[in-house]
XYZ file of C-alpha atoms in Angstrom:
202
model
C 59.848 117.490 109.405
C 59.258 120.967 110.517
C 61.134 124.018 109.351
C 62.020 124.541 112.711
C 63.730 120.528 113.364
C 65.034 121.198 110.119
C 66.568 124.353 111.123
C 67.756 122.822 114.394
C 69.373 119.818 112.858
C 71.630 121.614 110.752
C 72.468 124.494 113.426
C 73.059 122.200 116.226
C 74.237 118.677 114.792
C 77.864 119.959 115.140
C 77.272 120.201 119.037
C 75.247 117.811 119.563
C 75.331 115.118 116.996
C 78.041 112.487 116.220
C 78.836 111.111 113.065
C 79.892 107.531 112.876
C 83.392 106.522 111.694
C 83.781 103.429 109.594
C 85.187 101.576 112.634
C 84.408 102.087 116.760
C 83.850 105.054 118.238
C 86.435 106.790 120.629
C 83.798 107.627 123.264
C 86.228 109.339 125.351
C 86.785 112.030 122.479
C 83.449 112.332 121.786
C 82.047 113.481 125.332
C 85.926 115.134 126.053
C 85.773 113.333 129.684
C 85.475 109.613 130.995
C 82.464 109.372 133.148
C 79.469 106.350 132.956
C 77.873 105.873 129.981
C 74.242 105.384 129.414
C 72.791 104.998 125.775
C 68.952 104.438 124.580
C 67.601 103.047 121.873
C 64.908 104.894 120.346
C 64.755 107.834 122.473
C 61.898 109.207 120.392
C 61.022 112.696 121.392
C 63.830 112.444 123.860
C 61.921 112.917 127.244
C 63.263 109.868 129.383
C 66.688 110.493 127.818
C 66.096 114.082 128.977
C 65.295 114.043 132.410
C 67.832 111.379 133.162
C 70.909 113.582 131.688
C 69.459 116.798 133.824
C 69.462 114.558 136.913
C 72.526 112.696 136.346
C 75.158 115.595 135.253
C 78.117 113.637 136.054
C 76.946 110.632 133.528
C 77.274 110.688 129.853
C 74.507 110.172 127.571
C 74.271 108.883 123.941
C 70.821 108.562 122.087
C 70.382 106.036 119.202
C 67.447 107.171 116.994
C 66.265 106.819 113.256
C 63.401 109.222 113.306
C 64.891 112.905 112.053
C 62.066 115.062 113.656
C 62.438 113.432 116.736
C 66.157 114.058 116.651
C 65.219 118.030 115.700
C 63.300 118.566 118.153
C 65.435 116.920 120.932
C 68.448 118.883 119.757
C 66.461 122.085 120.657
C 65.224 120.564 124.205
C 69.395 120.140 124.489
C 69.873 123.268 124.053
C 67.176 124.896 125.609
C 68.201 123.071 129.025
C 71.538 123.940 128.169
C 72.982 119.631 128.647
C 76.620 119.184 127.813
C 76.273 115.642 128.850
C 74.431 114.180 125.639
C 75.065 112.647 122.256
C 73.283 111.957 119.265
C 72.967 109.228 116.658
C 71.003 109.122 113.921
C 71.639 105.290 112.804
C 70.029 102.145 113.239
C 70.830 100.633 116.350
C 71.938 97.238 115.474
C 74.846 98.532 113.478
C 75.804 100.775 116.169
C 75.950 98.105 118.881
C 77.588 95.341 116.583
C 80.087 97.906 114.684
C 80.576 101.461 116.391
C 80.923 100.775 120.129
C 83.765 99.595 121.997
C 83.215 96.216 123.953
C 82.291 96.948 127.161
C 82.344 100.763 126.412
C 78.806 101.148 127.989
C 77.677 101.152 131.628
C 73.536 101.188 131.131
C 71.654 100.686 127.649
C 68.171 101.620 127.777
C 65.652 99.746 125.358
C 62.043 101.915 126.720
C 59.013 100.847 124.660
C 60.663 99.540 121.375
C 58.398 99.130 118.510
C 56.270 95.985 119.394
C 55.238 95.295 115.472
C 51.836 93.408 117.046
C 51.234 91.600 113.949
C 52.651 88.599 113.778
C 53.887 87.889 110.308
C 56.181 91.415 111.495
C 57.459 89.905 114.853
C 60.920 88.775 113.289
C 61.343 92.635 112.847
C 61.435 93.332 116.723
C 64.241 94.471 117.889
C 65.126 92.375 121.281
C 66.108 88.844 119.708
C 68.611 86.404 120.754
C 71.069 88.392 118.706
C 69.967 91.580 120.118
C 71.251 90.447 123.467
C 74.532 89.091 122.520
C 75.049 92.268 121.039
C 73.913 94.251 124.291
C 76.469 91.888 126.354
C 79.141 92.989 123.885
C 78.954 96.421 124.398
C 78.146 96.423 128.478
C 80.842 96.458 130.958
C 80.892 93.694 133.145
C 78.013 94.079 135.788
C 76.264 96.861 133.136
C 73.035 97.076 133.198
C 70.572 96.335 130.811
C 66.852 97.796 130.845
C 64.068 97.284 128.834
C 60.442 98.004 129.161
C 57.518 97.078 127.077
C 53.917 97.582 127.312
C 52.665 94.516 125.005
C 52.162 91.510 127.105
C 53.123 88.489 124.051
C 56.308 91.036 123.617
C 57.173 90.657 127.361
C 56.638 87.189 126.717
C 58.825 86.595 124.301
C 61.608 88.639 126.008
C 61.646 86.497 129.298
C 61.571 83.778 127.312
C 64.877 84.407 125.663
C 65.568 85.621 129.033
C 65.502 82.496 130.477
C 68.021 80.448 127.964
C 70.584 83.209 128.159
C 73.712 83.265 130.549
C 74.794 86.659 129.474
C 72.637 88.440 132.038
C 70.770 88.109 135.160
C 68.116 89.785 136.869
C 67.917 92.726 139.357
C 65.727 91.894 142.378
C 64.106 95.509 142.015
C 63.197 97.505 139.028
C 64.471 100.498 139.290
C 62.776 104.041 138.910
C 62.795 105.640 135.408
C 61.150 108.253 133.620
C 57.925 107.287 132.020
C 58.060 108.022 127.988
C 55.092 109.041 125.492
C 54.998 105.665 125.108
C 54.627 104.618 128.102
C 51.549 107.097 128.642
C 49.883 105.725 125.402
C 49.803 102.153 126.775
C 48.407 102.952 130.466
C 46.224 104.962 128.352
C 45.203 101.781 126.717
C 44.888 99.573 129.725
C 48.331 98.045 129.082
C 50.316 96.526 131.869
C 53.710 97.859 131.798
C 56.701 95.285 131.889
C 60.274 96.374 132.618
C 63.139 94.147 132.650
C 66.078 95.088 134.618
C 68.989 93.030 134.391
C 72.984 92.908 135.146
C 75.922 91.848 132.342
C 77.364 88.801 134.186
């Protein structure tokens, strides 16, 4: 971590940043209003997260992420652009989903290029599992929407399989348009094909 993330972390966590409680969040105190909520998973640097909250002012935005120079930086993008519209978390996101959030508390959850772990013995560490998605139907409102994007093709795989089996959600007949991440970049860089998977909470 920079000086400078560090310096931003500790000047603008109080703004910006949200501390869980031992039990659910009240989202309503957190953001001060009742609007939509969006939250991502692994926002990373932040730039998906960032130019969805500048386009969308009238939607609330909470970012899940473990990575503390990512968060740093972010916070000074937030303030830089001047967003009143976006929350952080600095947890991991299976403990937020299953413990901190309300059921149903969330209108969109973005899951943008999780970590693919391409080795196989380290698959059981992905993120998107069967349990992943029970937990994602917990916390979307009915008809939510659920997005997630990959750009390793046995990871796609694996997620329409599960896909397939569940009765939680069902797919959108159009993807619809998002900001491209870093991550996103690195793949077409790589000759990746790019998979997104939008779907609605039943």
């Amino acid at each position: 971590m920079t000086p400078a993330q560090r310096q931003a972390l500790d000047r603008l966590w109080p703004r910006y940043g949200v501390d869980l409680p031992p039990g659910e969040l009240d989202l309503d105190a957190v953001f001060g209003r009742r609007a939509p909520r969006t939250l991502e998973i692994g926002f990373g640097m932040g730039d998906a997260l960032l130019e969805l909250a500048m386009a969308q002012p009238e939607r609330d935005f909470l970012g899940v992420e473990v990575y503390p120079p990512g968060i740093g930086r972010f916070l000074l993008r937030l303030e830089q652009a001047g967003l009143g519209n976006v929350r952080v978390v600095c947890a991991d996101a299976v403990e937020v989903l299953g413990r901190h959030l309300p059921p149903g508390g969330l209108d969109e959850l973005l899951v943008l290029f999780p970590d693919p772990w391409p080795k196989k013995r380290h698959h059981k560490r992905r993120l998107v599992n069967a349990a992943f998605l029970a937990l994602a139907a917990r916390v979307l409102a009915p008809g939510g929407r659920l997005h997630i994007a990959t750009d390793w093709a046995d990871y796609a795989q694996a997620i329409a399989e599960l896909l397939a089996d569940n009765a939680d959600f069902s797919a959108e007949p159009d993807t619809a348009a998002r900001p491209p991440t870093k991550y996103q970049r690195r793949g077409e860089r790589l000759g990746h094909a790019i998979v997104d998977f939008c779907l609605r909470r039943a």
